[in-house]
PDB file of C-alpha atoms in Angstrom:
ATOM      1  CA  MET A  28      -6.092  23.955  -5.752  1.00 60.00           C
ATOM      2  CA  MET A  29      -5.472  19.818  -6.644  1.00 65.00           C
ATOM      3  CA  SER A  30      -3.651  17.919  -4.895  1.00 74.00           C
ATOM      4  CA  MET A  31      -1.389  15.286  -6.470  1.00 87.00           C
ATOM      5  CA  GLU A  32      -0.134  11.927  -5.326  1.00 88.00           C
ATOM      6  CA  LYS A  33       3.354  11.101  -4.801  1.00 92.00           C
ATOM      7  CA  TYR A  34       4.494   7.000  -6.051  1.00 91.00           C
ATOM      8  CA  VAL A  35       8.210   5.987  -5.342  1.00 93.00           C
ATOM      9  CA  LYS A  36       9.447   3.346  -7.572  1.00 93.00           C
ATOM     10  CA  THR A  37      11.115   0.595  -5.654  1.00 92.00           C
ATOM     11  CA  THR A  38      12.250  -3.456  -5.657  1.00 94.00           C
ATOM     12  CA  LEU A  39       9.582  -5.102  -3.563  1.00 92.00           C
ATOM     13  CA  LYS A  40      10.097  -9.109  -2.260  1.00 96.00           C
ATOM     14  CA  ILE A  41       6.275 -10.905  -2.791  1.00 95.00           C
ATOM     15  CA  ARG A  42       5.511 -14.798  -1.670  1.00 97.00           C
ATOM     16  CA  GLU A  43       4.382 -15.269  -5.479  1.00 97.00           C
ATOM     17  CA  ASP A  44       1.281 -16.765  -4.159  1.00 98.00           C
ATOM     18  CA  ILE A  45       0.455 -13.602  -3.303  1.00 96.00           C
ATOM     19  CA  PHE A  46       1.567 -11.813  -5.863  1.00 96.00           C
ATOM     20  CA  LEU A  47      -0.333 -14.439  -8.887  1.00 97.00           C
ATOM     21  CA  LYS A  48      -2.927 -13.967  -6.720  1.00 97.00           C
ATOM     22  CA  GLY A  49      -3.174  -9.523  -6.820  1.00 96.00           C
ATOM     23  CA  LYS A  50      -2.260 -10.226 -10.624  1.00 97.00           C
ATOM     24  CA  LEU A  51      -5.158 -12.059 -11.635  1.00 97.00           C
ATOM     25  CA  LEU A  52      -7.186  -9.559  -9.012  1.00 96.00           C
ATOM     26  CA  ALA A  53      -5.960  -6.149 -11.519  1.00 97.00           C
ATOM     27  CA  SER A  54      -6.337  -8.109 -14.347  1.00 98.00           C
ATOM     28  CA  ALA A  55     -10.231  -9.455 -13.617  1.00 98.00           C
ATOM     29  CA  ARG A  56     -10.421  -5.332 -12.517  1.00 97.00           C
ATOM     30  CA  GLY A  57      -9.441  -3.754 -15.058  1.00 98.00           C
ATOM     31  CA  VAL A  58      -6.462  -2.159 -13.203  1.00 98.00           C
ATOM     32  CA  SER A  59      -2.991  -2.157 -12.130  1.00 96.00           C
ATOM     33  CA  PHE A  60      -1.643  -4.468 -10.342  1.00 95.00           C
ATOM     34  CA  SER A  61       0.602  -1.228  -8.217  1.00 95.00           C
ATOM     35  CA  GLU A  62      -3.050  -0.277  -8.064  1.00 95.00           C
ATOM     36  CA  ILE A  63      -4.159  -3.647  -6.042  1.00 96.00           C
ATOM     37  CA  LEU A  64      -1.185  -3.387  -3.206  1.00 95.00           C
ATOM     38  CA  ASN A  65      -1.771   0.602  -3.015  1.00 95.00           C
ATOM     39  CA  GLU A  66      -4.848   0.094  -1.589  1.00 95.00           C
ATOM     40  CA  SER A  67      -4.553  -3.076   0.455  1.00 95.00           C
ATOM     41  CA  LEU A  68      -1.480  -1.470   2.176  1.00 95.00           C
ATOM     42  CA  GLU A  69      -3.535   1.782   2.302  1.00 96.00           C
ATOM     43  CA  ALA A  70      -6.168  -0.273   4.078  1.00 98.00           C
ATOM     44  CA  TYR A  71      -3.210  -1.887   6.137  1.00 97.00           C
ATOM     45  CA  LEU A  72      -2.246   1.041   7.148  1.00 97.00           C
ATOM     46  CA  LYS A  73      -5.922   2.910   8.149  1.00 97.00           C
ATOM     47  CA  ALA A  74      -6.636  -0.270  10.722  1.00 98.00           C
ATOM     48  CA  HIS A  75      -3.075   0.274  12.679  1.00 97.00           C
ATOM     49  CA  GLU A  76      -3.329   4.140  13.060  1.00 97.00           C
ATOM     50  CA  ASN A  77      -3.348   4.016  15.840  1.00 96.00           C
ATOM     51  CA  GLU A  78       0.116   2.761  16.771  1.00 96.00           C
ATOM     52  CA  ILE A  79       1.405   4.959  13.721  1.00 96.00           C
ATOM     53  CA  ARG A  80       0.974   7.685  15.692  1.00 95.00           C
ATOM     54  CA  GLN A  81       2.437   6.247  18.285  1.00 95.00           C
ATOM     55  CA  LYS A  82       5.077   5.587  17.306  1.00 95.00           C
ATOM     56  CA  ILE A  83       6.031   8.919  15.651  1.00 95.00           C
ATOM     57  CA  SER A  84       4.861   9.908  18.718  1.00 94.00           C
ATOM     58  CA  GLU A  85       7.826   8.432  20.768  1.00 93.00           C
ATOM     59  CA  VAL A  86       9.864   9.325  18.066  1.00 93.00           C
ATOM     60  CA  MET A  87       9.626  13.403  18.885  1.00 92.00           C
ATOM     61  CA  LYS A  88       9.700  13.010  22.499  1.00 84.00           C
TER      62      LYS A  88
END
């Protein structure tokens, strides 16, 4: 069984310099800015996985 990724459409307030660099990188890679943003956010969340687990544990108590 294949897992489908779910997406949420949102409005974000992003610094202009970050947005422009992201758009440039996305264009160079031939992908969308959303893909660059998702990739970056996923890496950030993975780097803070222990902190996230701790917070979830606190909420579940």
